[in-house]
Short mmCIF file of C-alpha atoms in Angstrom, two decimals:
data_model
loop_
_atom_site.label_atom_id
_atom_site.label_comp_id
_atom_site.label_asym_id
_atom_site.label_seq_id
_atom_site.Cartn_x
_atom_site.Cartn_y
_atom_site.Cartn_z
CA UNK F 1 0.06 -0.25 0.06
CA UNK F 2 1.23 3.64 -0.91
CA UNK F 3 -0.03 6.90 0.39
CA UNK F 4 0.75 10.18 -1.53
CA UNK F 5 -0.07 13.34 0.03
CA UNK F 6 -1.65 15.76 -2.68
CA UNK F 7 -2.70 19.04 -0.68
CA UNK F 8 -3.14 20.70 2.45
CA UNK F 9 -5.72 23.30 3.16
CA UNK F 10 -4.27 26.72 4.73
CA UNK F 11 -5.33 27.43 8.30
CA UNK F 12 -6.49 23.52 8.89
CA UNK F 13 -4.83 20.35 9.11
CA UNK F 14 -7.22 19.04 6.47
CA UNK F 15 -5.29 16.90 3.80
CA UNK F 16 -6.29 15.62 0.32
CA UNK F 17 -4.33 12.34 -0.73
CA UNK F 18 -4.29 9.21 -2.85
CA UNK F 19 -4.06 5.69 -1.31
CA UNK F 20 -2.97 2.90 -3.55
CA UNK F 21 -3.98 -0.80 -3.07
CA UNK F 22 -3.71 -3.78 -5.37
CA UNK F 23 -7.60 -3.48 -5.83
CA UNK F 24 -7.63 0.31 -6.59
CA UNK F 25 -6.91 3.78 -5.76
CA UNK F 26 -8.62 5.44 -2.64
CA UNK F 27 -8.71 9.33 -2.90
CA UNK F 28 -8.55 10.84 0.57
CA UNK F 29 -10.40 12.13 2.50
CA UNK F 30 -12.65 9.02 2.09
CA UNK F 31 -15.82 7.66 3.85
CA UNK F 32 -16.20 3.81 3.87
CA UNK F 33 -19.54 2.21 3.72
CA UNK F 34 -19.81 -0.42 6.51
CA UNK F 35 -20.39 -3.93 5.12
CA UNK F 36 -20.25 -5.99 8.40
CA UNK F 37 -21.04 -9.55 7.31
CA UNK F 38 -20.03 -9.05 3.91
CA UNK F 39 -22.42 -6.91 2.56
CA UNK F 40 -23.83 -3.33 2.81
CA UNK F 41 -27.00 -3.86 4.14
CA UNK F 42 -29.66 -3.55 1.09
CA UNK F 43 -27.02 -2.35 -1.23
CA UNK F 44 -25.68 -4.32 -4.50
CA UNK F 45 -21.96 -4.01 -5.53
CA UNK F 46 -22.90 -2.35 -8.51
CA UNK F 47 -24.85 0.38 -6.69
CA UNK F 48 -21.75 0.76 -4.48
CA UNK F 49 -19.82 1.26 -7.62
CA UNK F 50 -21.88 3.36 -9.92
CA UNK F 51 -24.35 5.10 -7.72
CA UNK F 52 -22.81 5.68 -4.47
CA UNK F 53 -19.06 5.88 -5.89
CA UNK F 54 -17.70 4.10 -3.07
CA UNK F 55 -13.80 3.62 -3.08
CA UNK F 56 -13.58 1.25 -0.25
CA UNK F 57 -15.80 -0.90 1.91
CA UNK F 58 -15.48 -2.60 5.38
CA UNK F 59 -15.96 -5.83 6.50
CA UNK F 60 -16.09 -7.16 10.13
CA UNK F 61 -13.56 -9.83 11.25
CA UNK F 62 -15.96 -11.07 14.12
CA UNK F 63 -19.02 -11.74 12.23
CA UNK F 64 -17.19 -12.97 9.12
CA UNK F 65 -15.46 -15.63 11.63
CA UNK F 66 -18.54 -16.66 12.70
CA UNK F 67 -20.52 -16.68 9.50
CA UNK F 68 -19.78 -18.11 6.85
CA UNK F 69 -16.48 -18.87 8.49
CA UNK F 70 -13.03 -19.26 7.55
CA UNK F 71 -13.12 -22.28 5.56
CA UNK F 72 -15.95 -20.90 3.26
CA UNK F 73 -14.11 -17.83 2.78
CA UNK F 74 -10.84 -19.67 1.93
CA UNK F 75 -12.57 -21.90 -0.69
CA UNK F 76 -14.10 -18.76 -2.31
CA UNK F 77 -10.60 -17.07 -2.96
CA UNK F 78 -11.40 -14.55 -0.11
CA UNK F 79 -14.09 -11.65 0.49
CA UNK F 80 -13.59 -10.02 -2.93
CA UNK F 81 -14.64 -13.06 -4.81
CA UNK F 82 -17.03 -14.39 -2.30
CA UNK F 83 -19.18 -11.00 -2.11
CA UNK F 84 -18.61 -9.40 -5.62
CA UNK F 85 -16.72 -6.26 -4.70
CA UNK F 86 -13.73 -5.63 -6.93
CA UNK F 87 -12.52 -2.56 -4.93
CA UNK F 88 -10.47 -2.16 -1.74
CA UNK F 89 -11.70 -3.84 1.53
CA UNK F 90 -10.90 -2.98 5.14
CA UNK F 91 -11.56 -5.54 7.81
CA UNK F 92 -12.22 -4.44 11.56
CA UNK F 93 -10.32 -6.76 13.79
CA UNK F 94 -13.25 -7.61 16.24
CA UNK F 95 -11.92 -5.15 18.91
CA UNK F 96 -15.05 -3.02 18.98
CA UNK F 97 -16.97 -6.25 19.59
CA UNK F 98 -14.97 -6.60 22.71
CA UNK F 99 -16.43 -3.22 23.52
CA UNK F 100 -19.95 -3.61 22.50
CA UNK F 101 -20.79 -7.34 23.45
CA UNK F 102 -18.95 -6.89 26.57
CA UNK F 103 -21.39 -9.00 28.23
CA UNK F 104 -20.39 -12.26 26.12
CA UNK F 105 -16.77 -11.76 26.56
CA UNK F 106 -13.70 -11.93 29.09
CA UNK F 107 -10.22 -10.32 28.52
CA UNK F 108 -7.18 -12.04 29.59
CA UNK F 109 -3.46 -11.68 28.39
CA UNK F 110 -3.89 -14.38 25.73
CA UNK F 111 -6.58 -12.44 24.12
CA UNK F 112 -10.46 -12.09 23.98
CA UNK F 113 -12.62 -14.87 24.94
CA UNK F 114 -16.23 -14.49 23.00
CA UNK F 115 -19.26 -16.08 23.35
CA UNK F 116 -21.17 -15.93 19.91
CA UNK F 117 -24.23 -13.85 19.66
CA UNK F 118 -25.69 -16.40 17.49
CA UNK F 119 -25.66 -19.61 19.38
CA UNK F 120 -23.39 -18.84 22.37
CA UNK F 121 -20.29 -21.02 21.53
CA UNK F 122 -17.36 -19.95 22.89
CA UNK F 123 -14.17 -18.67 20.61
CA UNK F 124 -10.85 -17.15 21.57
CA UNK F 125 -9.26 -14.16 19.55
CA UNK F 126 -5.93 -13.53 20.19
CA UNK F 127 -3.65 -11.06 18.17
CA UNK F 128 -2.16 -13.76 16.20
CA UNK F 129 -5.23 -15.74 15.40
CA UNK F 130 -6.88 -12.32 14.15
CA UNK F 131 -4.02 -11.52 11.81
CA UNK F 132 -4.61 -15.13 10.38
CA UNK F 133 -8.46 -14.69 10.08
CA UNK F 134 -7.82 -11.48 8.19
CA UNK F 135 -5.43 -13.20 5.76
CA UNK F 136 -8.12 -15.56 4.99
CA UNK F 137 -10.71 -12.86 4.43
CA UNK F 138 -8.30 -11.24 2.34
CA UNK F 139 -8.59 -7.46 3.13
CA UNK F 140 -6.33 -4.86 1.64
CA UNK F 141 -6.41 -3.21 4.93
CA UNK F 142 -6.28 -5.26 7.96
CA UNK F 143 -6.76 -3.90 11.61
CA UNK F 144 -4.88 -4.86 14.68
CA UNK F 145 -6.93 -6.67 17.76
CA UNK F 146 -7.30 -3.94 20.24
CA UNK F 147 -9.71 -3.46 23.57
CA UNK F 148 -12.04 -0.27 23.16
CA UNK F 149 -12.67 0.93 26.39
CA UNK F 150 -15.90 2.76 27.40
CA UNK F 151 -15.65 6.58 27.00
CA UNK F 152 -16.32 7.04 30.47
CA UNK F 153 -13.40 4.77 31.73
CA UNK F 154 -11.34 5.94 34.59
CA UNK F 155 -7.84 6.65 34.29
CA UNK F 156 -6.72 3.54 36.26
CA UNK F 157 -8.95 1.06 33.86
CA UNK F 158 -8.07 3.29 30.75
CA UNK F 159 -4.10 2.99 31.86
CA UNK F 160 -4.56 -1.03 32.14
CA UNK F 161 -6.34 -1.28 28.89
CA UNK F 162 -3.96 0.83 26.89
CA UNK F 163 -1.16 -1.54 28.34
CA UNK F 164 -2.95 -4.62 27.36
CA UNK F 165 -3.62 -3.22 23.82
CA UNK F 166 -0.19 -2.26 23.21
CA UNK F 167 1.09 -5.94 24.20
CA UNK F 168 -1.43 -7.30 21.78
CA UNK F 169 -0.10 -5.30 19.04
CA UNK F 170 3.63 -6.23 19.48
CA UNK F 171 2.26 -9.93 19.02
CA UNK F 172 0.08 -8.79 16.02
CA UNK F 173 2.58 -7.01 14.32
CA UNK F 174 4.99 -9.72 14.57
CA UNK F 175 2.38 -12.37 13.17
CA UNK F 176 1.90 -9.94 10.25
CA UNK F 177 5.47 -9.41 9.44
CA UNK F 178 5.99 -13.23 9.47
CA UNK F 179 3.02 -14.01 7.20
CA UNK F 180 1.71 -13.14 3.95
CA UNK F 181 -1.32 -12.87 1.98
CA UNK F 182 -2.93 -15.95 0.85
CA UNK F 183 -4.22 -14.71 -2.75
CA UNK F 184 -1.36 -13.05 -4.67
CA UNK F 185 -1.97 -9.44 -3.54
CA UNK F 186 -0.63 -7.31 -0.54
CA UNK F 187 -2.41 -6.56 2.71
CA UNK F 188 -1.76 -3.62 5.03
CA UNK F 189 -1.87 -3.69 8.66
CA UNK F 190 -2.98 -0.80 10.69
CA UNK F 191 -2.36 -0.38 14.39
CA UNK F 192 -4.91 1.56 16.39
CA UNK F 193 -4.33 4.26 18.96
CA UNK F 194 -6.35 3.95 22.31
CA UNK F 195 -6.12 5.89 25.49
CA UNK F 196 -9.72 6.98 26.17
CA UNK F 197 -10.16 10.92 26.68
CA UNK F 198 -6.71 11.11 28.65
CA UNK F 199 -4.24 13.21 26.51
CA UNK F 200 -1.26 11.82 28.04
CA UNK F 201 -2.45 8.08 27.33
CA UNK F 202 -3.19 9.34 23.75
CA UNK F 203 0.09 10.52 23.14
CA UNK F 204 1.84 7.60 24.31
CA UNK F 205 -0.32 5.33 22.27
CA UNK F 206 0.24 7.63 19.32
CA UNK F 207 3.81 7.42 19.57
CA UNK F 208 4.08 3.50 20.35
CA UNK F 209 1.81 3.16 16.95
CA UNK F 210 3.80 5.54 14.97
CA UNK F 211 7.25 4.08 15.79
CA UNK F 212 6.11 0.71 14.18
CA UNK F 213 6.27 2.53 10.78
CA UNK F 214 3.02 0.74 9.66
CA UNK F 215 1.37 1.62 6.12
CA UNK F 216 -1.35 3.62 8.15
CA UNK F 217 -2.52 4.04 11.61
CA UNK F 218 -6.04 4.27 12.88
CA UNK F 219 -7.51 6.35 15.87
CA UNK F 220 -10.13 4.23 17.87
CA UNK F 221 -11.94 4.28 21.14
CA UNK F 222 -14.08 7.73 20.18
CA UNK F 223 -17.74 8.32 19.65
CA UNK F 224 -18.27 5.83 22.40
CA UNK F 225 -20.12 8.00 24.95
CA UNK F 226 -17.44 10.75 25.33
CA UNK F 227 -18.56 14.29 24.70
CA UNK F 228 -18.29 15.34 21.03
CA UNK F 229 -15.57 18.31 21.98
CA UNK F 230 -13.51 15.95 23.72
CA UNK F 231 -13.56 13.63 20.54
CA UNK F 232 -12.19 16.76 18.60
CA UNK F 233 -9.73 17.18 21.29
CA UNK F 234 -8.37 13.80 21.13
CA UNK F 235 -8.12 13.84 17.33
CA UNK F 236 -6.03 16.91 17.57
CA UNK F 237 -3.79 15.62 20.24
CA UNK F 238 -3.33 12.15 18.49
CA UNK F 239 -2.54 13.70 15.06
CA UNK F 240 0.14 15.88 16.73
CA UNK F 241 2.06 12.55 16.99
CA UNK F 242 0.89 10.37 13.89
CA UNK F 243 3.20 10.69 10.73
CA UNK F 244 2.00 13.01 8.15
CA UNK F 245 3.03 10.50 5.31
CA UNK F 246 0.59 7.84 6.35
CA UNK F 247 -3.23 7.90 6.25
CA UNK F 248 -5.00 8.41 9.37
CA UNK F 249 -8.17 6.34 9.93
CA UNK F 250 -10.91 7.68 12.47
CA UNK F 251 -13.03 4.49 13.50
CA UNK F 252 -16.59 4.61 13.75
CA UNK F 253 -17.36 8.25 13.13
CA UNK F 254 -19.86 9.85 12.55
CA UNK F 255 -22.40 12.47 11.40
CA UNK F 256 -21.54 14.66 8.57
CA UNK F 257 -20.60 17.58 10.85
CA UNK F 258 -18.34 14.76 12.63
CA UNK F 259 -16.70 13.80 9.49
CA UNK F 260 -16.02 17.47 8.46
CA UNK F 261 -14.50 18.36 11.56
CA UNK F 262 -12.28 15.26 11.90
CA UNK F 263 -11.15 16.23 8.07
CA UNK F 264 -10.56 19.56 9.42
CA UNK F 265 -8.10 17.94 12.32
CA UNK F 266 -6.25 15.79 9.73
CA UNK F 267 -8.01 12.79 9.21
CA UNK F 268 -8.19 10.54 6.23
CA UNK F 269 -10.46 8.05 6.42
CA UNK F 270 -13.75 7.41 8.26
CA UNK F 271 -16.69 4.83 8.46
CA UNK F 272 -19.81 4.77 10.45
CA UNK F 273 -23.15 2.55 10.05
CA UNK F 274 -25.17 6.00 10.35
CA UNK F 275 -26.01 6.61 6.80
CA UNK F 276 -27.64 3.23 6.50
CA UNK F 277 -28.86 2.65 9.94
CA UNK F 278 -30.48 5.96 10.13
CA UNK F 279 -31.84 5.73 6.32
CA UNK F 280 -33.44 2.54 7.15
CA UNK F 281 -35.29 4.40 9.97
CA UNK F 282 -36.47 7.20 7.72
CA UNK F 283 -33.77 9.85 8.16
CA UNK F 284 -31.98 11.25 5.19
CA UNK F 285 -28.96 13.49 4.87
CA UNK F 286 -29.03 16.07 2.13
CA UNK F 287 -26.83 18.98 1.36
CA UNK F 288 -29.22 21.40 2.75
CA UNK F 289 -30.11 19.47 6.05
CA UNK F 290 -31.63 16.49 7.73
CA UNK F 291 -35.03 15.02 6.70
CA UNK F 292 -37.44 12.44 8.62
CA UNK F 293 -39.30 11.12 5.77
CA UNK F 294 -42.12 9.92 8.00
CA UNK F 295 -43.25 13.46 8.63
CA UNK F 296 -46.55 14.65 7.01
CA UNK F 297 -44.84 17.65 5.67
CA UNK F 298 -43.62 15.78 2.90
CA UNK F 299 -46.68 13.89 1.80
CA UNK F 300 -47.48 16.07 -0.91
CA UNK F 301 -43.96 17.36 -1.77
CA UNK F 302 -43.09 16.23 -5.38
CA UNK F 303 -39.33 17.63 -5.46
CA UNK F 304 -36.20 15.71 -5.62
CA UNK F 305 -34.77 14.26 -2.39
CA UNK F 306 -32.10 16.72 -2.60
CA UNK F 307 -32.68 19.17 -5.16
CA UNK F 308 -29.73 21.58 -4.18
CA UNK F 309 -27.30 19.11 -4.28
CA UNK F 310 -26.90 16.22 -6.71
CA UNK F 311 -29.41 13.26 -7.42
CA UNK F 312 -27.71 10.49 -5.50
CA UNK F 313 -29.77 7.64 -6.70
CA UNK F 314 -30.42 6.22 -10.34
CA UNK F 315 -34.09 7.46 -10.40
CA UNK F 316 -35.41 11.10 -9.32
CA UNK F 317 -37.48 9.87 -6.53
CA UNK F 318 -39.68 12.58 -5.02
CA UNK F 319 -39.92 13.10 -1.21
CA UNK F 320 -43.95 12.23 -1.42
CA UNK F 321 -42.91 8.99 -3.00
CA UNK F 322 -40.26 8.19 -0.51
CA UNK F 323 -42.32 9.03 2.55
CA UNK F 324 -45.34 6.82 1.10
CA UNK F 325 -42.99 3.85 0.76
CA UNK F 326 -41.82 4.54 4.57
CA UNK F 327 -45.58 4.79 5.69
CA UNK F 328 -46.36 1.85 3.38
CA UNK F 329 -43.35 -0.19 5.00
CA UNK F 330 -42.01 -1.09 1.71
CA UNK F 331 -38.63 -2.29 1.53
CA UNK F 332 -37.63 -0.21 -1.39
CA UNK F 333 -37.94 2.73 0.98
CA UNK F 334 -34.79 1.57 2.99
CA UNK F 335 -33.22 0.61 -0.03
CA UNK F 336 -33.42 4.15 -1.57
CA UNK F 337 -32.75 6.02 2.00
CA UNK F 338 -29.65 3.69 1.99
CA UNK F 339 -28.26 4.43 -1.27
CA UNK F 340 -29.20 7.99 -1.15
CA UNK F 341 -27.36 8.50 2.37
CA UNK F 342 -24.25 6.57 1.52
CA UNK F 343 -23.94 8.66 -1.84
CA UNK F 344 -24.43 11.74 0.08
CA UNK F 345 -21.63 11.00 2.37
CA UNK F 346 -19.42 10.02 -0.56
CA UNK F 347 -20.48 13.33 -2.25
CA UNK F 348 -19.70 15.34 1.08
CA UNK F 349 -15.99 14.07 1.41
CA UNK F 350 -15.78 14.44 -2.39
CA UNK F 351 -16.48 18.21 -1.90
CA UNK F 352 -14.05 18.51 1.13
CA UNK F 353 -11.48 17.09 -1.08
CA UNK F 354 -12.06 19.51 -3.93
CA UNK F 355 -12.17 22.65 -1.44
CA UNK F 356 -9.02 21.21 0.15
CA UNK F 357 -7.15 21.24 -3.24
CA UNK F 358 -8.49 24.54 -3.96
CA UNK F 359 -7.34 26.20 -0.91
CA UNK F 360 -10.69 27.36 0.37
CA UNK F 361 -11.83 24.49 2.87
CA UNK F 362 -11.50 26.89 5.85
CA UNK F 363 -14.12 29.10 4.60
CA UNK F 364 -16.31 26.49 2.99
CA UNK F 365 -16.64 23.94 6.03
CA UNK F 366 -18.45 26.01 8.19
CA UNK F 367 -20.78 26.96 5.73
CA UNK F 368 -21.30 23.32 4.92
CA UNK F 369 -21.64 22.23 8.42
CA UNK F 370 -24.45 25.07 9.00
CA UNK F 371 -26.35 23.35 6.13
CA UNK F 372 -26.14 19.49 6.95
CA UNK F 373 -27.11 20.03 10.74
CA UNK F 374 -30.38 21.55 9.69
CA UNK F 375 -33.63 19.84 10.61
CA UNK F 376 -35.82 20.32 7.46
#
């Protein structure tokens, strides 16, 4: 994997760059649709390519390990061939499930013992076997196994958690360096910065991560309950330490405003389930604000979903029609909303990239944030 920095925006830390992988180019800043179990919910690979203009999607090691399992993925030739997506893929390591499925796991020095959310069976994830699983999945970018502690963790727990994550990282990095991909193309390995909301722990973690010299680095453990301003502060702290010649991936963030603020602070890559999850529940993000498609006000509004922006889906669906589909509980409503929202997110980071290159990102961003946070 290769990263080339193309431009920086005056008065900010915002950057435009290009990541080169064996499955294609990724212009940054970029938003990555989440495909947890090998699919972006309700969206075909063709729609990801042609309508949404996605450049990279995510898969999740925990979920893919449980279903369909490593043997099926190995026989298929990896996730790319299994799901029909021929662009770059990034896989999370399962570390976030250590946090979100805390009732079903136990941590020890060896790794994380999970109880499957499917059938209750017991499994052990170690830094080493997670690398092995991600080799089988075949993602272009693999994430290190870490613990993602709650945002309100006290300092003692955050210190203990970070130390465990660093020991796991040392072992995972060793396994990565002594193994190779299974399908004839290269795989990068990103370590993850942790440390909760404590600046000294974040700096320590960022230095530990940076010293490895990995192809890229991730910022984890944010947007997990801490105040938004604290999240922004931690991004600034971390990016003061992480190298500028490697891409920086902010994990699991967030709203359109969060994304623009993260880009302002030097983040290159982001992902979040919000576009699809909120879309399935009737929330549409547009270039002029946020719409609840179940509201009565859209019942006889025959304008496009986003007339001030661009047509984010194949057909020009009216607000009235999409509201009707939601009220009728028609599955097409969720599909249209998911495609629209993902296409909007990709459009938004594309616009940010244009303004970074043009040099006026600092004046464009606050105007765009005011627009995308309105409730229509």
